[in-house]
Coordinates of C-alpha atoms and ligand atoms in Angstrom, one line a residue:
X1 CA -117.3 -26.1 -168.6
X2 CA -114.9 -23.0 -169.8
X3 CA -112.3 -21.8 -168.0
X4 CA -114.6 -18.8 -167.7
X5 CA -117.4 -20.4 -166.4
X6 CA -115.5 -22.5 -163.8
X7 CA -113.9 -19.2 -162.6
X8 CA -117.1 -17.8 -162.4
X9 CA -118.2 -20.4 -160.3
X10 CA -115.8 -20.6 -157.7
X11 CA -115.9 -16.7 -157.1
X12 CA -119.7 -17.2 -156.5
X13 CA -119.4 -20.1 -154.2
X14 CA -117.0 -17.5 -152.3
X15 CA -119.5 -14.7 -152.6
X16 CA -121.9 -17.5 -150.9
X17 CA -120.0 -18.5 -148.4
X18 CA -119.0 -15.0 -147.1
X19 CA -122.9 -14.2 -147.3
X20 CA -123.3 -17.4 -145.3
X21 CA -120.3 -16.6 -142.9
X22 CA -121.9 -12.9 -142.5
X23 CA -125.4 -14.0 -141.9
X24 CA -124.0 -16.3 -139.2
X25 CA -122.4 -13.8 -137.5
X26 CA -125.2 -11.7 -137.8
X27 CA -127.3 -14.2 -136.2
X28 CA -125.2 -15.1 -133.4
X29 CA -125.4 -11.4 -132.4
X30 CA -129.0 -11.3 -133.0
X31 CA -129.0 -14.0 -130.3
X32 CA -126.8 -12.7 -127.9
X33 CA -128.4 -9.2 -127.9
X34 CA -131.9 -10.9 -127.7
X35 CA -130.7 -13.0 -124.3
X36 CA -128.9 -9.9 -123.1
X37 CA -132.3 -8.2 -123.1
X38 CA -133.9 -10.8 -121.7
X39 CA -131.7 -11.8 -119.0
X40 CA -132.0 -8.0 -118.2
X41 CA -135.8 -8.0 -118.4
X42 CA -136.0 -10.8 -116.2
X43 CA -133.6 -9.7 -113.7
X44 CA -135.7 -6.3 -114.1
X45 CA -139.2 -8.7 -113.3
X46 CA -137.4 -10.5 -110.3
X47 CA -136.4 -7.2 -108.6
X48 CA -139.8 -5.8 -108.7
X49 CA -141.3 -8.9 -107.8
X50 CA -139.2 -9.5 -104.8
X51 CA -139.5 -5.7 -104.1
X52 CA -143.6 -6.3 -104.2
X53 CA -142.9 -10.1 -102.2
X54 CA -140.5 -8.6 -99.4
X55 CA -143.3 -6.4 -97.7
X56 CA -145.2 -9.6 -96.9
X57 CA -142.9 -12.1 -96.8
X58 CA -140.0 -10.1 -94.5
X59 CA -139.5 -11.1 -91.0
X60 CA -139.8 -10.3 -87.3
X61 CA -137.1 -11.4 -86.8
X62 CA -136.2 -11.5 -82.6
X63 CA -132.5 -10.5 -82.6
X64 CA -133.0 -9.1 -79.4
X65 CA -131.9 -5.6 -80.4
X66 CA -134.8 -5.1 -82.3
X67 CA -138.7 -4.4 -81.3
X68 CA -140.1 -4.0 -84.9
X69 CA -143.3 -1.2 -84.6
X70 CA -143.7 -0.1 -88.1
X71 CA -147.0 -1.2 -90.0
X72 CA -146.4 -3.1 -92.9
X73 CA -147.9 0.1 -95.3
X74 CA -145.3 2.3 -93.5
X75 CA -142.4 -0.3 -94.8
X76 CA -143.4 -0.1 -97.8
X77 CA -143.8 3.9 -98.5
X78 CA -140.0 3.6 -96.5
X79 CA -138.8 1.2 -99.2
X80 CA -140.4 2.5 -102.1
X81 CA -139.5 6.1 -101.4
X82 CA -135.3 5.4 -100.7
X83 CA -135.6 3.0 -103.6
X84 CA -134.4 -0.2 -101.0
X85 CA -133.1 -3.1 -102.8
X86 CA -131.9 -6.3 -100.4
X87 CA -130.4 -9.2 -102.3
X88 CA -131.1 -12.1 -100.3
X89 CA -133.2 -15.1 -100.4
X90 CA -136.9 -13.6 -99.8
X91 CA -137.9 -15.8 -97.1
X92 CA -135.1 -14.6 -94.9
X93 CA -135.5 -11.0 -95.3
X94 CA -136.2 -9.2 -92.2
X95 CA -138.0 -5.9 -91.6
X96 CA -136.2 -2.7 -91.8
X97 CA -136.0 -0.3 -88.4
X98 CA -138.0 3.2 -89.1
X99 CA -137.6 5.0 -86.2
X100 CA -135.0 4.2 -83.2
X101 CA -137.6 3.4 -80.9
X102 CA -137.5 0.0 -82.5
X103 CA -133.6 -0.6 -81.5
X104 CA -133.6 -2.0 -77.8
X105 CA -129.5 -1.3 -77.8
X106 CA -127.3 -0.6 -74.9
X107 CA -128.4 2.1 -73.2
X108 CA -125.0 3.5 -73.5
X109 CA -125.0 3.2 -77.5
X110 CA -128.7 4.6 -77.2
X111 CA -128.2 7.8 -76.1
X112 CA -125.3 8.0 -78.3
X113 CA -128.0 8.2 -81.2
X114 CA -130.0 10.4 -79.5
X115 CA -128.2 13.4 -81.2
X116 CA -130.1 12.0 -84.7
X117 CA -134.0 12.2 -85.2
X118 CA -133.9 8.8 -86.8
X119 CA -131.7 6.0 -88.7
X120 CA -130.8 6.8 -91.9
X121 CA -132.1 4.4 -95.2
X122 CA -128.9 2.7 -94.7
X123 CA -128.7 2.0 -91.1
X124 CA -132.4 1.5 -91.3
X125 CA -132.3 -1.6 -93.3
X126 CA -128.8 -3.2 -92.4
X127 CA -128.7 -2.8 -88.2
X128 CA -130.9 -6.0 -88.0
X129 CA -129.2 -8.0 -90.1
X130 CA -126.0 -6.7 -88.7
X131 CA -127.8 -7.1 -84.5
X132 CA -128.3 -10.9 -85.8
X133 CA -125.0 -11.6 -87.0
X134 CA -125.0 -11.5 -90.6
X135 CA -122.4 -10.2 -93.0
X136 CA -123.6 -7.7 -95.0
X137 CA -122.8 -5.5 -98.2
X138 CA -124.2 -2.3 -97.4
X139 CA -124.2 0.3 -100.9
X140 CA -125.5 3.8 -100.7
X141 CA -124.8 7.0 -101.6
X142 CA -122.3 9.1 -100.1
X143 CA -122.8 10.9 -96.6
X144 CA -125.4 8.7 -95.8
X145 CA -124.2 7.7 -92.6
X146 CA -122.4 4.6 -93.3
X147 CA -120.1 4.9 -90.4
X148 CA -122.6 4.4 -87.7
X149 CA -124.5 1.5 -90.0
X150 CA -121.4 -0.4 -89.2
X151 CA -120.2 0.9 -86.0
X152 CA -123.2 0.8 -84.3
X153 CA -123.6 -2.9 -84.1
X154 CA -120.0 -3.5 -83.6
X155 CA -119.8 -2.0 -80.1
X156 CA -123.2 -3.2 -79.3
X157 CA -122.1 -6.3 -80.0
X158 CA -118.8 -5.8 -77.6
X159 CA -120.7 -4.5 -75.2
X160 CA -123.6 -7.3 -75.0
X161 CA -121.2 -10.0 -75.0
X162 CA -121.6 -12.4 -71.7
X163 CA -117.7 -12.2 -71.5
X164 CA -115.2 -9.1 -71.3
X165 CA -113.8 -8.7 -74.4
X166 CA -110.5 -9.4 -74.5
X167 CA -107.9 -8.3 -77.7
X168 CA -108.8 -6.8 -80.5
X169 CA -112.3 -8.0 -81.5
X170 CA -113.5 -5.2 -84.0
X171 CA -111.2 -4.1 -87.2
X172 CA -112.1 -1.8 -89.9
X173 CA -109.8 -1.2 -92.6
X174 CA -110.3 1.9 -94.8
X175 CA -107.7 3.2 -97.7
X176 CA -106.9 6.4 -96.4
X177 CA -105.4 7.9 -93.3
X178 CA -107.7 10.7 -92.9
X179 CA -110.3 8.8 -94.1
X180 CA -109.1 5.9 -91.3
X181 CA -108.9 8.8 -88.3
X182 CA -112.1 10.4 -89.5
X183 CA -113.9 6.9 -88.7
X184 CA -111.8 6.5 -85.8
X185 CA -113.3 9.8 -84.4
X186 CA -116.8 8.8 -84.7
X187 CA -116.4 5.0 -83.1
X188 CA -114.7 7.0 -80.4
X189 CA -118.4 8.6 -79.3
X190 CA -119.6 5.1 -78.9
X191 CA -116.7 3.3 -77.2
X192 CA -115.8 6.0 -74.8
X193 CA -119.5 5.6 -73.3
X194 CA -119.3 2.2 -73.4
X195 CA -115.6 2.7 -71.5
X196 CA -113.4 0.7 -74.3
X197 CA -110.7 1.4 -76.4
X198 CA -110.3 2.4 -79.8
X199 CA -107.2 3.0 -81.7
X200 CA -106.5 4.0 -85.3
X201 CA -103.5 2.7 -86.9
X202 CA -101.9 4.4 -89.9
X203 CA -98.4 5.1 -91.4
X204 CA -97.0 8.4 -91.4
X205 CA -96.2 8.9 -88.0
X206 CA -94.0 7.0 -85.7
X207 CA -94.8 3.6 -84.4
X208 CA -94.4 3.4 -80.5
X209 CA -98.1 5.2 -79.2
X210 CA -99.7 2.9 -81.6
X211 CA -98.1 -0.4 -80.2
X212 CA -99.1 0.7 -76.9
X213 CA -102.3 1.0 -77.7
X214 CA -102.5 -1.8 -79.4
X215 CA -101.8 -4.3 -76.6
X216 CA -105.1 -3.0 -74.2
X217 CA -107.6 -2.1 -77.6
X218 CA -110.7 -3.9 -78.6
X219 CA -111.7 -2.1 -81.4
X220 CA -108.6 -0.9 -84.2
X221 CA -109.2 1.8 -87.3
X222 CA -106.1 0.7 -89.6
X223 CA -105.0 1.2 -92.8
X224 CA -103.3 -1.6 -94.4
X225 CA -99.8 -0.9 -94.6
X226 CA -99.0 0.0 -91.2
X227 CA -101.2 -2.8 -90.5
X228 CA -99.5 -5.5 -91.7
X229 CA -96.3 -3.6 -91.0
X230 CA -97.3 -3.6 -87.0
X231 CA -98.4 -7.4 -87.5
X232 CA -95.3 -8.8 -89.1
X233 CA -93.5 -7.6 -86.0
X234 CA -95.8 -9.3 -83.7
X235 CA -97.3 -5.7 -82.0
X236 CA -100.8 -7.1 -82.9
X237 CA -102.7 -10.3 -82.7
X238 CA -105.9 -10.3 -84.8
X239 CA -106.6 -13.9 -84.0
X240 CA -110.2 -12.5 -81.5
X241 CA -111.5 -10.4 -84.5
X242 CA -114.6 -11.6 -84.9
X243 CA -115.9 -8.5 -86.6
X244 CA -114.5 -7.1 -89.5
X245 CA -115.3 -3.9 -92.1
X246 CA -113.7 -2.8 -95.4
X247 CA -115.1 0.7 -95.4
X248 CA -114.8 1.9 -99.0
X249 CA -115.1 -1.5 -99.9
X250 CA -114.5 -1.5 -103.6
X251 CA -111.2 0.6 -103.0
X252 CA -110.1 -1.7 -100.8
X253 CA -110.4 -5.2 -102.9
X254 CA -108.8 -3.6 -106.0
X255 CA -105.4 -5.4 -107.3
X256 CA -102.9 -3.3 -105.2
X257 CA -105.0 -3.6 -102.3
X258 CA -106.2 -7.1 -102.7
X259 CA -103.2 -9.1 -101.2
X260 CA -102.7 -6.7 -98.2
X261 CA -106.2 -7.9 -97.2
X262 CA -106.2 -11.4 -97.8
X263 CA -103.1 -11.6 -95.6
X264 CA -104.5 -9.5 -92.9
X265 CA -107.8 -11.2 -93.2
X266 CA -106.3 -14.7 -92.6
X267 CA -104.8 -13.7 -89.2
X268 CA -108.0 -12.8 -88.2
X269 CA -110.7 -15.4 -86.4
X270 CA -112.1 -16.7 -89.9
X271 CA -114.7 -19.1 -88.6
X272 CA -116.4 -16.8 -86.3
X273 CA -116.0 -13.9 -87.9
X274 CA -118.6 -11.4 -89.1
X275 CA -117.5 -9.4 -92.5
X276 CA -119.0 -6.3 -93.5
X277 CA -118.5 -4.4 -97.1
X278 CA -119.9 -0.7 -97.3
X279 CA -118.7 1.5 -100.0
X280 CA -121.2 4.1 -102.1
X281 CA -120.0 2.2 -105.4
X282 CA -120.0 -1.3 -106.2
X283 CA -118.4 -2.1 -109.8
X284 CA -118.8 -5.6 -110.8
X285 CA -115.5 -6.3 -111.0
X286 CA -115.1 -6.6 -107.3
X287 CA -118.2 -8.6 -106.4
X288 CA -117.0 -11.9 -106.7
X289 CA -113.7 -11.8 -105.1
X290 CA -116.0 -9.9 -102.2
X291 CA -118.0 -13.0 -101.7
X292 CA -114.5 -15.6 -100.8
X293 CA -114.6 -13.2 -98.1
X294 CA -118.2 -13.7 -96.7
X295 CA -120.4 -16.1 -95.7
X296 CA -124.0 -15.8 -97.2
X297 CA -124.1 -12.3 -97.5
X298 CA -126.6 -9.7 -97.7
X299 CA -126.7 -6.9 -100.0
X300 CA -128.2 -3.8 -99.2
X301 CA -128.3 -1.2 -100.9
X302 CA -130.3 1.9 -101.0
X303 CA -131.1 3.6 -104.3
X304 CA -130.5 2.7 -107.6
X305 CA -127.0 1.3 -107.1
X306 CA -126.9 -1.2 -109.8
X307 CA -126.0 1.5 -111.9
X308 CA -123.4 4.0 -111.2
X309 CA -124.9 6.5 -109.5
X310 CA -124.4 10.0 -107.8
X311 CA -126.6 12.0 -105.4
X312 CA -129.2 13.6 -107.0
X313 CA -128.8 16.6 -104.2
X314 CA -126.0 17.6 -106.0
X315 CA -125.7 19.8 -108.8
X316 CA -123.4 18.8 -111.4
X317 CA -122.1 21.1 -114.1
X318 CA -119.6 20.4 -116.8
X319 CA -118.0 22.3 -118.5
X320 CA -115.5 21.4 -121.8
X321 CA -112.9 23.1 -122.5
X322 CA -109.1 22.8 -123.7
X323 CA -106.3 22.0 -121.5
X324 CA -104.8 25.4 -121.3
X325 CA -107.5 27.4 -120.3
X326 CA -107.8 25.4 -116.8
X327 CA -105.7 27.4 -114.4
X328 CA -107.7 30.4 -115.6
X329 CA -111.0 29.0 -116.0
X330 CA -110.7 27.8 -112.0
X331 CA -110.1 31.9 -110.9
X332 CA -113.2 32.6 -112.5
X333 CA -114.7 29.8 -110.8
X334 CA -113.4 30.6 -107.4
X335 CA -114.8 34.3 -107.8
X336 CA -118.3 32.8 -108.9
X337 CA -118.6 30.4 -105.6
X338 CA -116.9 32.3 -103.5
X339 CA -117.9 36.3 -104.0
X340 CA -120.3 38.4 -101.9
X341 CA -123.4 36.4 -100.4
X342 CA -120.8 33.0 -100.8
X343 CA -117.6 35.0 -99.8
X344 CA -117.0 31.8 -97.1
X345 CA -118.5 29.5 -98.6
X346 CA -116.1 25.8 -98.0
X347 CA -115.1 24.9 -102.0
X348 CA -112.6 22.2 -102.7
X349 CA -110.2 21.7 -105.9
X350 CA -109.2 18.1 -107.1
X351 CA -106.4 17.9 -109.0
X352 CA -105.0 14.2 -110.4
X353 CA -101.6 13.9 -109.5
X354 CA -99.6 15.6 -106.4
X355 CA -97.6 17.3 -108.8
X356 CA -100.4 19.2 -110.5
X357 CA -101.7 20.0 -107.1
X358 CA -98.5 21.4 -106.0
X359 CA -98.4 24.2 -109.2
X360 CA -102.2 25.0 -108.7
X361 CA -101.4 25.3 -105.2
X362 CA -98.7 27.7 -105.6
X363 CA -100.9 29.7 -108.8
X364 CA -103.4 30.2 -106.5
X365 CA -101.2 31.8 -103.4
X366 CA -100.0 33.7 -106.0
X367 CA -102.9 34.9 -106.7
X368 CA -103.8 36.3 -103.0
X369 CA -105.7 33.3 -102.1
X370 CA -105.3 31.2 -98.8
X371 CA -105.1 27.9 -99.6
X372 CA -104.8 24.7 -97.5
X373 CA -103.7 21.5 -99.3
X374 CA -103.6 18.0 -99.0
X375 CA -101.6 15.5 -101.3
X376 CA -98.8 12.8 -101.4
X377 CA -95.9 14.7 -101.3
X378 CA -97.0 16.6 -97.8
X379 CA -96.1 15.3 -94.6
X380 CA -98.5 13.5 -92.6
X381 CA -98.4 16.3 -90.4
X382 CA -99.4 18.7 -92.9
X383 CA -102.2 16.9 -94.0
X384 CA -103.8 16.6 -90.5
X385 CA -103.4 20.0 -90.5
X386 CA -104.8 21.2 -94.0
X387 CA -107.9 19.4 -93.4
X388 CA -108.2 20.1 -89.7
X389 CA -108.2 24.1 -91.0
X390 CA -111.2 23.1 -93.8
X391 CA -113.3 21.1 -90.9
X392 CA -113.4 23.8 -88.8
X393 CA -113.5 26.7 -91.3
X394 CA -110.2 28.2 -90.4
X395 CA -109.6 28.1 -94.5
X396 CA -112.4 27.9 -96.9
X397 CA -111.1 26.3 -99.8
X398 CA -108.7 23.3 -100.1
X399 CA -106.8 21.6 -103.1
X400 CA -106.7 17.8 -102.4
X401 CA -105.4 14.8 -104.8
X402 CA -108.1 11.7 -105.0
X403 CA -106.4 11.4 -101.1
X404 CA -109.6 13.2 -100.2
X405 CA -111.8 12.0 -102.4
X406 CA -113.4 8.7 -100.7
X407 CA -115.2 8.8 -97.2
X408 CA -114.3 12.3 -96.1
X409 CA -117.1 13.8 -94.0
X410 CA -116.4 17.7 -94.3
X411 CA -119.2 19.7 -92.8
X412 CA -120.6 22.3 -95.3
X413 CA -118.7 21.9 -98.3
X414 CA -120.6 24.3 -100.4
X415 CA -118.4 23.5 -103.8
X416 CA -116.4 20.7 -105.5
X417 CA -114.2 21.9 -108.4
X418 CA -113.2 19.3 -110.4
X419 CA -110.3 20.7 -112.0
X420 CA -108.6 17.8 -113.8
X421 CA -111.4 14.8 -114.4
X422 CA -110.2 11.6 -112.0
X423 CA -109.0 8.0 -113.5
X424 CA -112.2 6.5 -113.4
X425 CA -115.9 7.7 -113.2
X426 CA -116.5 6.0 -109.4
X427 CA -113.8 8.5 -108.5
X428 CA -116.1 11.0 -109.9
X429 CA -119.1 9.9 -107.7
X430 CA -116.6 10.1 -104.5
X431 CA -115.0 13.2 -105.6
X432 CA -118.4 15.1 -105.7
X433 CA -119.9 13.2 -102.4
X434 CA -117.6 15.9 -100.5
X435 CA -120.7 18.1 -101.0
X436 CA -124.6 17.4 -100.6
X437 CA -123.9 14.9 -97.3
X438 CA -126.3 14.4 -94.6
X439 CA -129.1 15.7 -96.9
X440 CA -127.6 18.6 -98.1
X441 CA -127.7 20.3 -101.1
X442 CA -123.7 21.3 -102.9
X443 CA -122.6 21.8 -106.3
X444 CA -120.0 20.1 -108.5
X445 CA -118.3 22.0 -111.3
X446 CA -116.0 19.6 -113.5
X447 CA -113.3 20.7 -116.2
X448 CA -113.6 18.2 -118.9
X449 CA -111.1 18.0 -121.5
X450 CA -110.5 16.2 -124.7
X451 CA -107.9 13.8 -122.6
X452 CA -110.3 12.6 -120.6
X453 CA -112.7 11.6 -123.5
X454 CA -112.8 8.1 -123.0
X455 CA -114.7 8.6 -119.8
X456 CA -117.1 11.0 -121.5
X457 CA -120.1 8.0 -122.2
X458 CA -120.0 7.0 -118.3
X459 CA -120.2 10.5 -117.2
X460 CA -123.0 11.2 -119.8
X461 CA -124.7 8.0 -117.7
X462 CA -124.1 10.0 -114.0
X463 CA -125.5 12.9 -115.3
X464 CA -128.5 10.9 -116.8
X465 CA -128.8 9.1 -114.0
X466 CA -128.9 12.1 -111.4
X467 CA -131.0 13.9 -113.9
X468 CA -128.5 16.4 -115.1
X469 CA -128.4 18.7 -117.9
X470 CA -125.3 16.7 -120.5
X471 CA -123.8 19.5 -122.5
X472 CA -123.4 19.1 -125.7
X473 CA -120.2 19.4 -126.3
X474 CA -119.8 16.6 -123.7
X475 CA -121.9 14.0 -126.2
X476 CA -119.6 14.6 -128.8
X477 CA -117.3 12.7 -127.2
X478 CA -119.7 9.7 -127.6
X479 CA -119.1 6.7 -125.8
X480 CA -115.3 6.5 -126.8
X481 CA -112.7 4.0 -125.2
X482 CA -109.7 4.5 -127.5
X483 CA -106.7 4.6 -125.6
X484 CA -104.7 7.4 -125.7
X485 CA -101.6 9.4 -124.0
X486 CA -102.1 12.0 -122.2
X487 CA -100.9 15.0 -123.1
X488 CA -100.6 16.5 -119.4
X489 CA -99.2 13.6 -118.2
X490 CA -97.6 11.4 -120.3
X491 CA -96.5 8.1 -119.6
X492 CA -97.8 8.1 -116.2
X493 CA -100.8 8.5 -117.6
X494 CA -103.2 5.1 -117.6
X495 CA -106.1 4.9 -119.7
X496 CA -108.9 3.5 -118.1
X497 CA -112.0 1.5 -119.5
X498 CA -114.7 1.7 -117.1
X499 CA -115.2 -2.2 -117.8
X500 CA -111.7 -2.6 -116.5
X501 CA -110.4 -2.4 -112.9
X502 CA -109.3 1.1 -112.1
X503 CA -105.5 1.9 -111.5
X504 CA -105.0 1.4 -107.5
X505 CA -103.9 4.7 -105.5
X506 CA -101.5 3.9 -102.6
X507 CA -102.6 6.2 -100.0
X508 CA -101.0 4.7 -96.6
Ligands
ATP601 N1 -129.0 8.8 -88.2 C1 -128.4 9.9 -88.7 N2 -129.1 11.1 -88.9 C2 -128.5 12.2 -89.3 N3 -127.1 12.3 -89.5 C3 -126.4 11.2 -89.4 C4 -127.0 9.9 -88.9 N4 -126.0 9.0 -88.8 C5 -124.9 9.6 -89.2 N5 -125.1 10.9 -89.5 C6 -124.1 11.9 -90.0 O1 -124.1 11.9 -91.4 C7 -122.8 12.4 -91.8 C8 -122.2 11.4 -92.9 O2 -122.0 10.1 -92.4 P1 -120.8 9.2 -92.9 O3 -119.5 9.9 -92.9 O4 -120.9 8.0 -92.1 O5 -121.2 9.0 -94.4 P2 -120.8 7.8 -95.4 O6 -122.0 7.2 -95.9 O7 -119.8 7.0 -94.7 O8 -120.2 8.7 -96.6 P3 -119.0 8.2 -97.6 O9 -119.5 7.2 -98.6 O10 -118.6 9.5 -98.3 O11 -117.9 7.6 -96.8 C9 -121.9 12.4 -90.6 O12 -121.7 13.7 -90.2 C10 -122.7 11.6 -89.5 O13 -122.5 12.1 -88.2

């Protein structure tokens, strides 16, 4: 053979073996794509197949709190119309509650309902498995009535017990302060008639009225800081809690968060306990460190939750545009939401940082407007206040940081601006919750700009979802992840990939 030809031959053995290399590659993807569709299909096949099981399978279960009445066809028009999902071995399923004729609860806690017509989805289908015992995930939207899904069987459960209850015996822990005194205020209308205490714990304000209460409470709203703070110097013993909540759930097990609740959560009664998750957004990421928390939970969760989703009462607009045109573009919006007919109508900004919030607050006094705040760098005091003048319509519009964004039940929020896009696109689905609660309608109007674009493919997949109209200047931003600085906000700007975990937010 010439020199040639052996030359020849090597670079074609080469040629072969990158053609073999490729096709193997190739292959391998093949593969993985086809089991990814499959294990997708199949999960698809087992939902609706346990969906179709469940009506006939789901039991009667005798909690005691519960007289099931609804037919079997009536369960499943209820499931199939709020799009019910319960993960849990089919055989131990147990019939939702339609109507509250069917809860046989202390009479105290009864009349407490009797302001509602009926449960909502949510309390619907987790009260029995919360009335016998269970720890359960509960998912659904926002301002579905979450609070009383949890709250209701905690103080039935106080008050049913054969022995006073002595120390505290129900904790919830939420991320927020306002979010924390907001829950505080409902689980007051149920332990006042059922003559307990309830006490909400949260930093910001001085110590002494909270030990106090601490010492004669059953039943404690916390946030974690001041939490842990109040337990390192022995003001509280959570040894009796045998029922325990992480409201905003997927907030609350993120990294920053995470080791604030595993200490608190080992001081509490860990063999008896019951532990609830509700949140109206359940990334992956958390779900397995949930479950070294629980004991054979069951999921719950009401509409299609799987995916990220937002309320579909809610209309979303967005709107791209260029960074610089913002503080202009949110006068214009303000006259459009809030001009003759909708002249009082509640709207509320979202900046991202305190800072930002701080110069659109001041723009927009300078531009004749009344405006209440709520962010970081205010005192607690002036927070309280800020939203206590939204509640109660005393301002119409308020400029909030993500602070405000989770749990916050604001009657008649007509308008959400979204005037710099949050970190991650469950923020989103929080931010725009403010409106459309308790069946509702509201509006969302979001400022997207070319920093945020490496959100714009899970936005694109709310919008979808929700069925939205996705402007097109919003696809061009395809489904991009590159990282990026951003220009606003430079280094304290983080990028974030909607496959990671988002950045935590210290709000206590
Ligand atoms: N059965 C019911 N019928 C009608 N309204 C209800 C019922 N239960 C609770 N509500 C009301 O619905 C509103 C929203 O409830 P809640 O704040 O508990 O929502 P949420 O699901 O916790 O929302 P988020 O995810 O934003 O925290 C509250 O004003 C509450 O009083």
């Amino acid at each position: 053979m010439t020199k040639e030809e052996i030359k020849e031959k090597k670079r074609k053995s080469q040629d072969d073996l990158k053609t073999e290399r490729k096709k193997h590659k190739k292959d391998k993807k093949d593969k993985k794509d086809k089991k990814h569709k499959k294990d997708k299909k199949d999960k698809k096949d087992k939902r609706e197949e346990s969906k179709e099981n469940c009506i006939e399978q789901i039991e009667k279960v005798d909690t005691g709190a519960v007289i099931h009445k609804s037919s079997e066809p009536e369960i499943s028009a209820f499931y199939k119309e709020n799009e019910v999902s319960v993960d849990y071995p089919i055989e131990r399923h147990i019939q939702p509650v339609l109507t509250f004729d069917e809860l046989s609860l202390d009479s105290r806690i009864q009349s407490a309902l009797s302001v509602f017509t009926k449960p909502t989805p949510i309390q619907s289908v987790s009260w029995p498995y919360l009335l016998s015992g269970k720890d359960v995930i509960g998912v659904a939207e926002t301002g579905s009535g979450k609070t009383f899904a949890f709250g209701v069987p905690a103080i039935n459960k106080l008050v049913t017990q054969s022995s006073k209850p002595k120390g505290v015996q129900v904790l919830v822990i939420s991320p927020t302060r306002e979010l924390a005194s907001q829950i505080y205020d409902n689980l007051v209308l149920l332990t006042e008639k059922a003559k307990l205490d309830c006490c909400c714990v949260y930093g910001g304000v001085p110590k002494h009225e909270q030990r106090e209460k601490l010492k004669k409470t059953q039943v404690v709203v916390a946030t974690p800081g001041r939490l842990l703070d109040l337990m390192q110097e022995g003001s509280v013993d959570l040894s009796n809690v045998s029922y325990l909540v992480l409201d905003e759930a997927d907030r609350m097990l993120e990294k920053g968060f995470e080791e604030d609740i595993k200490n608190i959560m080992k001081e509490t009664n860990t063999k008896g306990r019951q532990t609830l998750m509700f949140t109206a957004t359940w990334p992956k990421e958390v779900r397995e460190l949930a479950s070294t928390f629980m004991s054979d939970p069951v999921k719950v969760s009401i509409g299609n939750r799987d995916e990220l989703s937002a309320n579909k009462r809610i209309t979303q607009v967005v709107e791209v545009i260029e960074q610089f045109q913002k503080e202009k573009k949110l006068l214009e919006l303000l006259k459009k939401y809030q001009s003759g007919a909708k002249k009082n109508d509640k709207v509320l900004i979202f900046a991202l940082y305190k800072k930002e919030a701080a110069r659109v607050e001041r723009n927009l006094k300078y531009n004749g407007y009344k405006v209440a705040a709520i962010h970081g760098d205010l005192s607690q005091q002036q927070r309280t206040q800020a939203l206590s003048e939204f509640k109660s319509g005393a301002s119409n519009l308020l400029l909030a940081t993500d602070v405000a964004a989770r749990g916050l039940d604001i009657p008649n929020v007509k308008t959400v601006i979204n005037l710099t896009f949050p970190l991650t696109v469950e923020d989103y689905v929080h931010r725009i919750g403010r409106t459309g609660r308790a069946g509702q309608t509201g509006t969302a109007h979001t400022l997207f700009t070319e920093q945020e674009k490496h959100l714009a493919g899970a936005l694109v997949n709310v919008l979808n979802g929700a069925n939205q109209p996705v402007p097109e200047d919003l696809k061009k931003f395809g489904t991009h992840t590159k990282k990026k600085e951003h220009s606003a906000y430079g280094a304290f700007y983080k990028d974030v990939d909607m496959n990671k975990k988002p950045k935590k937010i210290t709000f206590d």
